Amino acid sequence: MLRQYELLERVRSYDPEADESLINRAYVFSVAKHGSQKRASGDPYFSHPIEVAGILTDLFLDDKTIVTALLHDTLEDTVTTPEEIERLFGKDVLQLVDGVTKLSKIEAQSESERAAENLRKFLLAMSTDIRVLLVKLADRLHNMRTLHFIKNPEKRKRIARETMEIYAPLAERIGMYDFMREMQLLAFQQLEPEAYESITKRLDQLKEGGEDKVTRIALGLQTMLSTAGMHITVSGREKHPYSIWRKMQERHISFEQLSDIMAFRVIADSTDDCYRALGLIHQRYKMVPGRFKDYISTPKRNGYQSLHTTVIHEENARIEIQIRSERMHRDSEFGLAAHWAYKEKARPDGQAGWLRDLIEILEQSQDPDELLEHTRMAMYQDRIFAFTPRGEVHQLPKGATPVDFAYAVHTKLGNQTVGAKINGRVMPLRTLIENGDQVEILKSDAQEPQPGWLAFAVTGKARAAVRRYIRQKQRAETIALGEKLYEEIVSRLPEEITSKLGEKAMKAAVKRLKLEDRAALMMAIATNRVTDAEVLNAVVPGSAQVEPGEQDRLSQNHAISMLGLTPGIAFTLSDCCHPVPGDRIVGLRRPGEPIEVHTIDCLALEAGQDADWVDLNWDDRASGGTARLSVIVKNQPGALAAVSNIFGVNKANILNLQLVTREGPFHTDLIDLEVEDAAHVARIISALRAIDPVVQAERV
């Protein structure tokens, strides 16, 4: 444990103007307040905040951050009050300590809720002052270093899993790679103890016999570059066990098959020297194709800059080399902290960019699992670079599509996306963007986010925006459907009563049903959470005296137009019969669920006796749907081409084609088509039956 004078000397070594009195008071205050409290290791509890402060001195952080580290557990674990901290240490320190304290108070019950709430508080605190995150990361790092003292193995694994899924990625996102690597290593040791031990033993075996291969290769690189007149330093290391294990899992290979387990770092004087060193290394050794990355010209979103390359060294050993300047190295070691960066705004698309994205995801995510899904997407995936037509660079995860790119540029652009040009060619929105592609987004003011985008959008920001729109659309359309059902329900009352009903009766009904407002009533009606009889009695008490068997009569609804509703939102078009405009349809209304729309002859209706039936009509403007056809085709050359030609001539788009059976000279295909209406389907089926390769064609 650091003594008081040792901590002060560390701070003075990089910040001679630090407030020594403030740090001394905080040190004494923390020791006094924690008193006789003990940690799981048996050490005095106050040793923990002191060690956290010591970790932060390695990052050269300011005196208020060091004081916050010393005090970060006093509000939660002692009788200290906020007023006491503000009086003794000032308002700024209180805000920082309070921010760190709030991150520790996780009241949610389930593991996913607790993790999501932790992350939610993290992001909100970070948006106010990033130093809160720096203190919390140092706090977690020290807790991980002493995790082995906790006796409960399940608790150790829970803390390790949380560290691996939230804290380590956050450390990586702000460029604090040393924190990230140590957290991952310590968490890996708890989560996969057998794998950790196995890989550690194999790494030790590489050093047996007194031959340190890493040192020998590093010395060779140093000599080669120095001989060329460069002033550089070279260091090397084996990759840590977690990094090796992850590569083994991703590539499905054994330890023996893993060739690039050694990594080397070349530190040069300037950016020009970095590129010169790269050229010399590539002249001397063969480069492994596809493994070169230039993060100097296109930095990572956390500001990280370096040249990465993998080459074939002597004895056919693949080695990874990172080349960077002194400044870049300092940034990569200390990350955001190297810039006193809680007020740093100099870098375009730097820390502020990804933080804004995460805050936006936070605002748009309602459910804990959804929040965790989106933020893990935002933090975990490997990155690619894509450019706008003006040359602006945007980082995206591998597997990103133009929809993801549009939302990365701006949420409004994402919402209005109708198409995209990739390298000058119009491409489908589900096309995967490759590293270095130029992407131009085609937009329309009339466009809205499409539910189908969720099938291929991969970024948390894009998926959160689409889901938010769907929720808003669902609410609006459910309310609209409820309004129509309400009008039909009250129309059953005597005409003299119906004509007198107004807003006052509506408000009285809302109050009697104990709902919040008119919108809540309409949603309850649409999703059958209140019965028709309950609505009638709420509007006019005593108007619906339900006798045995009479509820069936009260539940009979007249035709409800489907004007303006979007499939999959306020109602769902059933997958069993695939209704399209022009079909006779009926709706099944169950409590708390969207209305299921079926064709009138659908066999699934036999199982729908537990639901209220709603006789639905297509609106006159309704157009577009999915029809499923079963087509038996002769197994001969050109048969499928002839079938596809029919679809093309009739302007029907194939959404899916599945070979179901192959029996001798015939095969049966199930084909999903995008069509206009039932008449369109009938024309297509007639055309299919008229060509020779088709034996049978019918709608499923």
XYZ file of C-alpha atoms in Angstrom:
700
model
C 0.000 0.000 0.000
C 1.235 3.480 -0.886
C 2.134 5.702 2.034
C 0.841 9.246 2.118
C 4.140 10.872 1.149
C 4.721 8.310 -1.632
C 1.356 9.111 -3.241
C 2.084 12.832 -2.998
C 5.521 12.421 -4.578
C 4.013 10.515 -7.492
C 1.552 13.320 -8.209
C 4.199 16.050 -7.814
C 6.500 14.248 -10.269
C 4.160 15.081 -13.164
C 2.090 17.944 -11.716
C 4.196 20.264 -9.517
C 1.236 22.633 -9.115
C -1.091 19.972 -7.642
C -2.963 20.913 -4.457
C -0.926 18.965 -1.868
C -3.167 19.995 1.003
C -6.263 18.653 -0.800
C -4.623 15.271 -1.429
C -3.298 15.010 2.143
C -6.731 15.794 3.622
C -8.384 13.225 1.369
C -5.832 10.528 2.296
C -6.355 11.073 6.032
C -10.140 11.365 5.606
C -10.363 8.043 3.717
C -8.251 6.178 6.297
C -10.307 7.611 9.165
C -13.710 6.954 7.593
C -13.013 3.358 6.531
C -11.435 2.731 9.939
C -11.433 -0.954 10.850
C -13.259 -2.159 7.711
C -11.588 -5.164 6.044
C -11.432 -6.484 2.493
C -11.848 -10.136 1.493
C -8.033 -10.414 1.485
C -7.927 -9.376 5.161
C -6.200 -6.071 4.325
C -7.569 -2.811 5.758
C -10.303 -1.514 3.446
C -8.641 1.891 3.061
C -5.797 0.184 1.189
C -8.167 -0.200 -1.778
C -8.933 3.500 -2.471
C -5.267 4.319 -1.919
C -4.205 1.708 -4.497
C -6.840 3.004 -6.926
C -5.347 6.493 -6.522
C -1.917 4.995 -7.186
C -3.140 3.415 -10.439
C -4.435 6.806 -11.582
C -1.082 8.477 -10.892
C 0.369 6.177 -13.559
C -2.022 7.972 -15.939
C -0.795 11.405 -14.762
C -4.283 12.508 -13.751
C -5.095 15.782 -11.989
C -5.328 16.272 -8.217
C -9.161 16.262 -8.124
C -9.273 12.876 -9.851
C -6.729 11.481 -7.355
C -8.820 12.856 -4.480
C -11.958 11.304 -6.011
C -10.171 7.929 -6.076
C -9.316 8.268 -2.378
C -12.925 9.115 -1.505
C -14.834 7.027 -4.048
C -16.232 4.497 -1.534
C -16.879 6.847 1.392
C -20.456 7.785 0.445
C -21.477 4.176 -0.089
C -19.555 2.312 2.608
C -19.222 4.815 5.459
C -21.389 7.378 7.281
C -19.956 10.217 5.198
C -22.544 12.664 3.811
C -22.428 14.586 0.511
C -22.497 17.847 2.460
C -19.384 16.811 4.344
C -17.460 16.056 1.143
C -18.542 19.332 -0.481
C -17.524 21.321 2.607
C -14.087 19.699 2.888
C -13.158 19.081 -0.762
C -15.372 21.266 -2.932
C -18.326 20.895 -5.299
C -16.301 19.410 -8.205
C -14.962 16.562 -6.080
C -18.453 15.868 -4.686
C -19.883 15.568 -8.209
C -17.126 13.145 -9.205
C -17.464 11.029 -6.046
C -21.251 11.005 -6.399
C -20.916 9.921 -10.034
C -18.666 6.986 -9.110
C -20.957 6.052 -6.196
C -24.033 5.905 -8.430
C -22.287 3.423 -10.707
C -21.933 1.052 -7.758
C -25.566 1.096 -6.632
C -27.103 -1.510 -8.891
C -30.586 -2.257 -7.618
C -31.886 -4.374 -10.531
C -32.531 -8.011 -9.694
C -31.652 -10.117 -12.746
C -28.113 -10.327 -14.077
C -29.034 -8.748 -17.430
C -30.946 -5.926 -15.730
C -28.060 -5.284 -13.350
C -25.521 -5.223 -16.172
C -27.737 -2.983 -18.323
C -28.394 -0.582 -15.456
C -24.658 -0.481 -14.713
C -23.947 0.391 -18.320
C -26.767 2.950 -18.452
C -25.385 4.794 -15.406
C -21.881 4.562 -16.829
C -22.841 6.277 -20.046
C -24.822 9.010 -18.339
C -21.983 9.707 -15.901
C -19.417 9.699 -18.723
C -21.456 12.189 -20.701
C -21.117 14.626 -17.783
C -17.451 14.052 -16.839
C -15.243 11.336 -18.301
C -13.094 11.289 -15.135
C -15.895 9.289 -13.495
C -15.141 6.464 -15.922
C -11.384 6.702 -15.340
C -11.828 6.323 -11.565
C -14.305 3.465 -11.995
C -12.012 1.610 -14.399
C -9.106 1.926 -11.947
C -11.439 0.760 -9.167
C -12.457 -2.300 -11.200
C -8.851 -3.055 -12.184
C -7.735 -3.154 -8.546
C -10.766 -5.277 -7.617
C -9.821 -7.717 -10.394
C -6.250 -7.907 -9.065
C -7.640 -9.041 -5.706
C -10.567 -11.083 -7.060
C -8.966 -14.394 -6.096
C -9.501 -13.570 -2.400
C -13.297 -13.837 -2.809
C -14.302 -17.311 -1.649
C -17.596 -17.662 -3.548
C -16.718 -19.005 -7.048
C -20.051 -17.887 -8.544
C -19.490 -14.332 -7.361
C -15.966 -14.374 -8.817
C -17.334 -15.522 -12.178
C -20.105 -12.914 -12.149
C -17.619 -10.107 -11.517
C -15.228 -11.513 -14.136
C -18.007 -11.798 -16.739
C -19.143 -8.243 -16.083
C -15.541 -7.084 -16.427
C -15.110 -8.926 -19.713
C -18.389 -7.709 -21.213
C -18.502 -4.082 -20.040
C -15.375 -2.725 -18.363
C -12.682 -4.135 -20.679
C -14.513 -2.985 -23.865
C -15.018 0.469 -22.350
C -11.310 0.655 -21.537
C -10.536 -0.300 -25.148
C -12.980 2.305 -26.425
C -11.123 5.116 -24.683
C -7.766 3.742 -25.818
C -6.567 2.417 -22.450
C -5.153 -0.818 -23.834
C -3.052 -1.742 -20.803
C -6.167 -1.595 -18.615
C -8.100 -3.615 -21.186
C -5.460 -6.342 -21.513
C -4.991 -6.791 -17.763
C -8.743 -6.894 -17.124
C -9.237 -9.449 -19.893
C -6.387 -11.602 -18.602
C -7.648 -11.593 -14.996
C -11.249 -12.234 -16.087
C -10.156 -15.034 -18.440
C -8.310 -16.681 -15.559
C -11.607 -16.921 -13.637
C -13.969 -17.737 -16.519
C -11.811 -20.336 -18.313
C -9.304 -21.590 -15.706
C -8.376 -24.762 -17.612
C -7.754 -22.911 -20.875
C -5.751 -20.246 -19.013
C -3.530 -22.837 -17.363
C -3.011 -24.810 -20.572
C -1.998 -21.771 -22.654
C 0.225 -20.378 -19.882
C 2.096 -23.683 -19.653
C 2.634 -23.788 -23.403
C 3.964 -20.245 -23.423
C 6.390 -21.195 -20.661
C 7.542 -24.186 -22.713
C 8.563 -21.828 -25.538
C 11.133 -20.270 -23.192
C 12.637 -23.547 -22.001
C 16.287 -24.257 -22.783
C 17.373 -20.704 -22.111
C 16.422 -19.477 -25.580
C 14.217 -16.394 -25.499
C 12.943 -16.229 -29.065
C 11.107 -12.937 -28.527
C 14.257 -11.161 -27.296
C 16.317 -12.553 -30.167
C 13.837 -11.375 -32.840
C 13.466 -7.944 -31.193
C 17.242 -7.506 -31.174
C 17.407 -8.475 -34.850
C 14.758 -5.875 -35.781
C 16.554 -3.231 -33.689
C 19.876 -3.946 -35.413
C 18.365 -3.978 -38.907
C 16.579 -0.624 -38.470
C 19.464 1.052 -36.620
C 21.917 0.003 -39.340
C 19.668 1.854 -41.800
C 20.267 5.021 -39.771
C 16.984 5.070 -37.857
C 16.677 6.140 -34.243
C 14.148 3.630 -32.920
C 13.475 1.294 -30.000
C 12.035 -2.214 -30.397
C 10.302 -4.298 -27.750
C 8.618 -7.660 -28.026
C 6.271 -9.887 -26.091
C 4.193 -12.985 -26.429
C 0.504 -12.241 -26.799
C -1.298 -12.741 -23.527
C -3.275 -15.970 -22.958
C -6.726 -14.450 -23.506
C -5.725 -13.002 -26.887
C -4.317 -16.377 -27.943
C -7.400 -18.255 -26.714
C -9.742 -15.898 -28.572
C -7.839 -16.427 -31.841
C -7.948 -20.180 -31.325
C -11.744 -19.952 -30.858
C -12.298 -17.645 -33.840
C -10.143 -19.668 -36.240
C -11.044 -23.105 -34.795
C -7.390 -24.101 -34.553
C -5.105 -25.578 -31.911
C -2.247 -23.814 -30.121
C 0.269 -25.580 -32.353
C -1.441 -24.230 -35.489
C -1.346 -20.651 -34.207
C 1.669 -19.023 -35.801
C 1.505 -15.359 -34.790
C 1.796 -15.522 -31.004
C 4.611 -12.963 -30.884
C 4.058 -9.215 -31.180
C 6.698 -6.488 -31.529
C 6.500 -2.736 -31.121
C 8.694 -0.271 -32.969
C 8.781 3.243 -31.492
C 10.064 5.879 -33.940
C 10.737 9.611 -33.620
C 8.110 10.840 -36.093
C 5.273 9.831 -38.396
C 7.651 9.932 -41.387
C 9.988 7.530 -39.595
C 7.066 5.160 -38.955
C 6.431 4.775 -42.682
C 10.146 4.503 -43.403
C 10.504 1.714 -40.828
C 7.515 -0.059 -42.405
C 9.183 0.092 -45.825
C 12.444 -1.345 -44.484
C 10.635 -4.184 -42.712
C 8.633 -5.077 -45.842
C 11.838 -5.048 -47.926
C 13.500 -7.439 -45.489
C 10.573 -9.788 -44.763
C 7.580 -11.044 -46.736
C 4.325 -9.400 -45.691
C 1.287 -11.580 -44.955
C -1.473 -10.389 -47.364
C -4.527 -8.847 -45.748
C -2.787 -8.234 -42.422
C -1.599 -4.656 -42.973
C -3.599 -1.844 -41.345
C -2.809 1.858 -41.427
C -4.325 3.386 -38.306
C -2.174 6.513 -38.696
C -3.997 7.886 -41.735
C -7.337 6.509 -40.495
C -7.257 6.332 -36.668
C -9.639 4.156 -34.687
C -12.643 5.896 -33.156
C -10.870 6.056 -29.805
C -8.034 8.027 -31.430
C -5.591 5.081 -31.598
C -2.855 5.491 -34.223
C -0.287 2.930 -35.359
C 0.839 0.867 -38.340
C 0.090 -2.852 -38.025
C 1.678 -5.480 -40.213
C 2.346 -9.211 -40.037
C 5.458 -10.634 -41.718
C 7.155 -13.989 -42.208
C 10.332 -13.977 -40.123
C 13.130 -16.547 -40.188
C 12.147 -20.169 -39.539
C 8.759 -19.420 -41.183
C 7.521 -17.721 -37.996
C 4.743 -15.179 -38.452
C 5.193 -12.120 -36.263
C 2.997 -9.073 -35.748
C 4.703 -5.668 -35.719
C 3.200 -2.358 -34.573
C 4.983 0.831 -35.596
C 4.210 4.175 -33.969
C 5.718 7.454 -32.812
C 6.408 8.397 -29.193
C 3.242 10.489 -29.054
C 1.134 7.687 -30.549
C 2.648 5.247 -28.060
C 1.813 7.511 -25.140
C -1.747 7.821 -26.434
C -2.105 4.069 -26.792
C -0.770 3.417 -23.292
C -2.858 6.023 -21.484
C -5.649 6.517 -24.013
C -8.069 9.278 -23.280
C -6.316 9.986 -19.968
C -3.165 11.056 -21.855
C -4.972 14.188 -23.016
C -6.533 15.229 -19.714
C -9.278 14.329 -22.131
C -12.448 14.931 -20.190
C -12.457 18.335 -21.936
C -10.632 17.294 -25.089
C -12.616 18.099 -28.260
C -9.807 18.509 -30.745
C -10.157 15.199 -32.535
C -12.901 14.832 -35.122
C -14.678 11.493 -34.844
C -12.650 10.720 -31.715
C -13.896 9.793 -28.249
C -16.867 12.156 -28.487
C -18.186 10.358 -31.589
C -18.562 6.894 -30.106
C -19.800 8.334 -26.816
C -22.552 10.233 -28.641
C -23.552 7.006 -30.394
C -23.764 5.111 -27.114
C -25.780 7.875 -25.466
C -28.205 7.791 -28.418
C -28.528 4.008 -28.098
C -29.161 4.466 -24.381
C -32.036 6.869 -25.075
C -33.640 4.552 -27.650
C -33.379 1.232 -25.767
C -36.186 0.300 -23.387
C -35.424 -3.275 -22.519
C -32.204 -4.289 -20.650
C -31.332 -7.099 -23.060
C -31.778 -4.755 -26.017
C -29.467 -2.151 -24.435
C -26.771 -4.758 -23.788
C -27.122 -6.144 -27.318
C -26.707 -2.726 -28.927
C -23.801 -1.576 -26.783
C -21.922 -4.850 -27.180
C -22.316 -4.440 -30.927
C -20.978 -0.916 -30.642
C -17.958 -1.937 -28.563
C -16.880 -5.424 -29.570
C -16.802 -5.785 -33.326
C -13.725 -5.420 -35.495
C -13.764 -2.267 -37.578
C -13.611 -1.336 -41.237
C -13.321 2.090 -42.841
C -15.732 3.471 -45.425
C -15.833 6.890 -47.076
C -18.508 9.375 -48.095
C -18.298 10.884 -51.623
C -16.635 13.924 -49.973
C -13.898 11.751 -48.492
C -15.113 11.759 -44.874
C -14.185 8.493 -43.157
C -16.561 6.476 -40.973
C -15.638 3.408 -38.943
C -18.071 0.495 -38.958
C -18.024 -3.085 -37.691
C -17.263 -5.898 -40.109
C -20.501 -7.035 -41.750
C -21.942 -3.498 -41.868
C -24.344 -2.510 -44.645
C -25.337 0.832 -46.235
C -28.091 1.155 -43.615
C -25.436 1.062 -40.879
C -23.338 3.577 -42.818
C -26.303 5.959 -43.192
C -27.024 5.905 -39.460
C -23.315 6.382 -38.716
C -23.414 9.611 -40.745
C -26.629 10.891 -39.127
C -29.793 9.377 -37.666
C -32.003 11.488 -39.955
C -30.139 10.226 -43.026
C -30.586 6.647 -41.824
C -34.332 7.139 -41.406
C -34.644 8.485 -44.983
C -32.480 5.874 -46.720
C -33.970 4.345 -49.875
C -30.828 3.042 -51.604
C -27.065 3.263 -51.858
C -24.246 3.525 -54.340
C -21.109 1.606 -53.416
C -18.089 2.701 -55.442
C -20.457 4.349 -57.936
C -22.752 1.331 -58.449
C -26.312 1.111 -57.101
C -26.346 -1.863 -54.714
C -28.983 -3.484 -52.433
C -29.160 -2.128 -48.903
C -28.171 -5.536 -47.511
C -24.810 -5.452 -49.384
C -21.808 -5.862 -47.070
C -19.450 -2.879 -47.115
C -15.792 -3.727 -47.665
C -12.849 -1.881 -46.152
C -12.126 1.288 -48.176
C -15.475 1.395 -50.034
C -16.981 4.736 -50.997
C -20.669 4.798 -50.024
C -23.252 7.306 -51.227
C -26.651 7.135 -49.535
C -29.759 7.790 -51.632
C -32.562 9.312 -49.569
C -36.183 10.420 -49.777
C -38.202 12.618 -47.447
C -41.079 10.161 -47.864
C -39.048 7.186 -46.597
C -39.374 5.714 -43.109
C -37.262 3.077 -41.305
C -38.300 -0.412 -42.393
C -38.733 -3.336 -39.955
C -36.966 -5.561 -42.502
C -33.725 -3.620 -41.954
C -33.317 -5.422 -38.636
C -32.527 -8.573 -40.625
C -29.218 -7.139 -41.857
C -28.345 -3.986 -39.872
C -25.499 -4.815 -37.467
C -24.609 -1.604 -35.627
C -26.240 -0.857 -32.319
C -27.067 2.675 -33.457
C -28.956 1.531 -36.572
C -30.855 -1.260 -34.824
C -31.804 0.985 -31.893
C -33.131 3.679 -34.262
C -35.211 1.190 -36.275
C -36.630 -0.423 -33.149
C -37.479 2.972 -31.703
C -39.389 3.868 -34.866
C -41.235 0.530 -34.832
C -42.292 1.102 -31.227
C -43.570 4.593 -32.048
C -45.349 3.306 -35.175
C -46.844 0.403 -33.275
C -48.213 2.701 -30.591
C -49.730 5.135 -33.121
C -51.310 2.394 -35.214
C -52.565 0.445 -32.222
C -54.246 3.613 -30.948
C -55.776 4.198 -34.415
C -57.133 0.655 -34.461
C -58.484 1.108 -30.932
C -60.295 4.295 -32.009
C -62.095 2.389 -34.774
C -63.022 -0.449 -32.443
C -64.234 2.055 -29.839
C -66.505 3.758 -32.373
C -67.975 0.376 -33.313
C -68.484 -0.615 -29.648
C -70.322 2.580 -28.616
C -72.450 2.401 -31.782
C -74.254 -0.549 -30.138
C -75.762 1.816 -27.583
C -79.220 3.301 -28.300
C -79.019 6.133 -30.822
C -80.219 8.793 -28.371
C -77.349 7.897 -26.019
C -74.724 7.627 -28.777
C -75.496 11.092 -30.081
C -74.926 12.627 -26.632
C -71.582 10.925 -25.981
C -68.613 13.238 -26.042
C -65.202 13.891 -24.528
C -66.689 13.985 -21.028
C -68.004 10.422 -21.331
C -64.631 9.312 -22.711
C -62.756 10.812 -19.740
C -65.192 9.197 -17.336
C -64.614 5.815 -19.032
C -60.842 6.218 -18.711
C -61.204 6.988 -15.013
C -63.562 4.052 -14.324
C -61.198 1.623 -16.091
C -58.238 3.069 -14.086
C -56.242 3.950 -17.187
C -53.919 6.895 -17.718
C -55.536 8.644 -20.673
C -57.483 8.256 -23.898
C -54.484 6.723 -25.709
C -54.144 4.054 -23.001
C -57.841 3.206 -23.405
C -57.490 2.818 -27.177
C -54.444 0.577 -26.785
C -56.288 -1.551 -24.229
C -59.249 -1.946 -26.606
C -57.047 -2.818 -29.618
C -55.101 -5.450 -27.698
C -58.222 -6.827 -25.967
C -57.009 -6.003 -22.450
C -60.526 -4.702 -21.761
C -63.647 -6.443 -23.062
C -66.314 -4.755 -25.138
C -68.751 -5.083 -22.243
C -66.298 -3.401 -19.874
C -65.926 -0.499 -22.314
C -69.710 -0.086 -22.637
C -70.192 -0.127 -18.874
C -67.372 2.374 -18.430
C -68.906 4.776 -20.950
C -72.507 4.349 -19.748
C -72.687 2.415 -16.439
C -75.180 -0.445 -16.577
C -75.508 -0.387 -20.357
C -74.082 -3.879 -20.842
C -75.825 -6.352 -18.571
C -74.135 -9.535 -19.736
C -76.299 -12.636 -19.610
C -74.897 -16.149 -20.170
C -73.882 -16.454 -23.803
C -74.477 -12.755 -24.470
C -70.761 -11.844 -24.379
C -70.349 -13.563 -27.743
C -72.877 -11.126 -29.223
C -71.161 -8.135 -27.640
C -67.817 -9.243 -29.042
C -69.019 -9.426 -32.633
C -67.331 -6.562 -34.449
C -68.323 -5.036 -37.761
C -65.823 -4.656 -40.561
C -62.756 -2.600 -39.632
C -60.873 -0.979 -42.514
C -57.093 -1.530 -42.499
C -56.398 1.971 -43.785
C -52.773 3.046 -43.387
C -51.699 0.177 -41.147
C -48.275 -1.353 -41.683
C -47.908 -5.174 -41.741
C -46.230 -6.436 -38.585
C -47.050 -3.322 -36.525
C -50.617 -2.958 -35.168
C -51.458 -6.357 -36.659
C -49.546 -9.305 -38.054
C -50.166 -10.948 -41.413
C -50.177 -14.626 -40.590
C -47.348 -16.797 -41.931
C -49.656 -19.794 -42.269
C -51.828 -18.351 -45.049
C -49.985 -15.188 -46.220
C -53.011 -12.943 -46.854
C -52.642 -10.281 -49.548
C -54.961 -7.418 -50.571
C -58.048 -8.847 -52.271
C -58.305 -11.922 -50.018
C -61.254 -12.170 -47.660
C -59.733 -11.804 -44.213
C -60.590 -12.109 -40.539
C -58.671 -10.977 -37.453
C -58.067 -12.843 -34.189
C -57.804 -10.516 -31.178
C -56.146 -11.889 -28.027
C -55.272 -10.032 -24.807
C -52.031 -8.058 -25.063
C -51.178 -9.183 -28.607
C -51.446 -7.585 -32.062
C -54.395 -8.728 -34.157
C -53.560 -11.797 -36.267
C -54.845 -11.464 -39.841
C -55.833 -14.712 -41.623
C -57.577 -15.546 -44.877
C -61.188 -16.587 -44.291
C -60.433 -20.206 -45.275
C -57.223 -20.571 -43.218
C -57.099 -23.872 -41.314
C -55.466 -22.113 -38.354
C -58.799 -20.394 -37.588
C -60.045 -23.674 -36.112
C -57.563 -23.173 -33.285
C -58.625 -19.559 -32.788
C -61.808 -20.176 -30.830
C -60.212 -18.657 -27.717
C -59.872 -15.249 -29.448
C -62.327 -12.522 -30.402
C -62.956 -12.514 -34.151
C -62.810 -9.190 -35.997
C -64.143 -9.029 -39.551
C -61.494 -6.994 -41.390
C -61.554 -5.308 -44.780
C -58.623 -4.182 -46.881
C -58.548 -0.474 -47.491
C -59.062 0.533 -51.130
C -55.489 1.805 -51.258
C -54.002 -1.375 -49.762
C -51.296 -2.810 -52.027
C -48.413 -5.185 -51.664
C -47.899 -8.413 -49.761
C -46.164 -11.768 -49.746
C -47.739 -14.812 -51.380
C -46.355 -18.339 -51.081
C -46.639 -20.680 -54.062
C -46.013 -24.409 -54.310
C -44.727 -25.264 -57.790
C -43.933 -28.769 -59.092
C -41.376 -28.467 -61.886
C -39.888 -30.994 -64.313
C -36.255 -31.728 -63.520
C -34.837 -30.517 -66.838
C -32.408 -27.811 -68.016
C -33.961 -24.360 -68.205
C -36.993 -25.206 -66.070
C -36.235 -22.736 -63.279
C -35.287 -20.086 -65.846
C -38.726 -20.457 -67.447
C -40.414 -20.123 -64.047
C -38.320 -17.062 -63.176
C -39.198 -15.529 -66.536
C -42.905 -15.762 -65.666
C -42.247 -13.873 -62.439
C -40.230 -11.244 -64.297
C -42.847 -10.707 -66.996
C -45.518 -10.323 -64.319
C -43.334 -7.975 -62.231
C -43.269 -10.163 -59.133
C -40.133 -10.151 -56.982
C -38.803 -13.482 -55.623
C -38.172 -13.145 -51.868
C -37.292 -16.765 -51.161
C -37.064 -20.064 -53.035
C -36.777 -23.420 -51.291
C -36.424 -26.884 -52.839
C -38.765 -29.033 -50.726
C -38.662 -32.462 -52.401
C -36.994 -34.124 -55.369
C -38.824 -37.218 -56.626
C -37.520 -38.782 -59.817
C -38.085 -36.431 -62.755
C -39.831 -33.746 -60.654
C -39.002 -31.385 -57.824
C -41.315 -29.290 -55.641
C -40.369 -25.691 -54.792
C -41.853 -23.310 -52.253
C -41.562 -19.754 -53.567
C -42.308 -16.540 -51.666
C -43.258 -13.705 -54.007
C -43.698 -9.997 -53.454
C -47.041 -9.257 -55.148
C -49.602 -6.460 -55.444
C -52.812 -8.283 -54.543
C -54.807 -11.527 -54.896
C -55.591 -10.838 -58.569
C -51.871 -10.472 -59.266
C -51.256 -13.881 -57.657
C -54.021 -15.455 -59.762
C -52.470 -14.125 -63.008
C -49.067 -15.524 -62.059
C -50.465 -18.965 -61.214
C -52.358 -19.090 -64.537
C -49.188 -18.168 -66.425
C -47.167 -20.836 -64.586
C -49.713 -23.557 -65.382
C -49.523 -22.664 -69.068
C -45.789 -23.422 -69.517
C -44.455 -26.915 -70.219
C -41.872 -27.276 -67.374
C -44.548 -26.678 -64.693
C -46.608 -29.726 -63.715
C -48.608 -28.041 -60.966
C -48.795 -24.540 -59.421
C -50.970 -23.482 -56.524
C -51.056 -20.962 -53.729
C -50.195 -22.296 -50.284
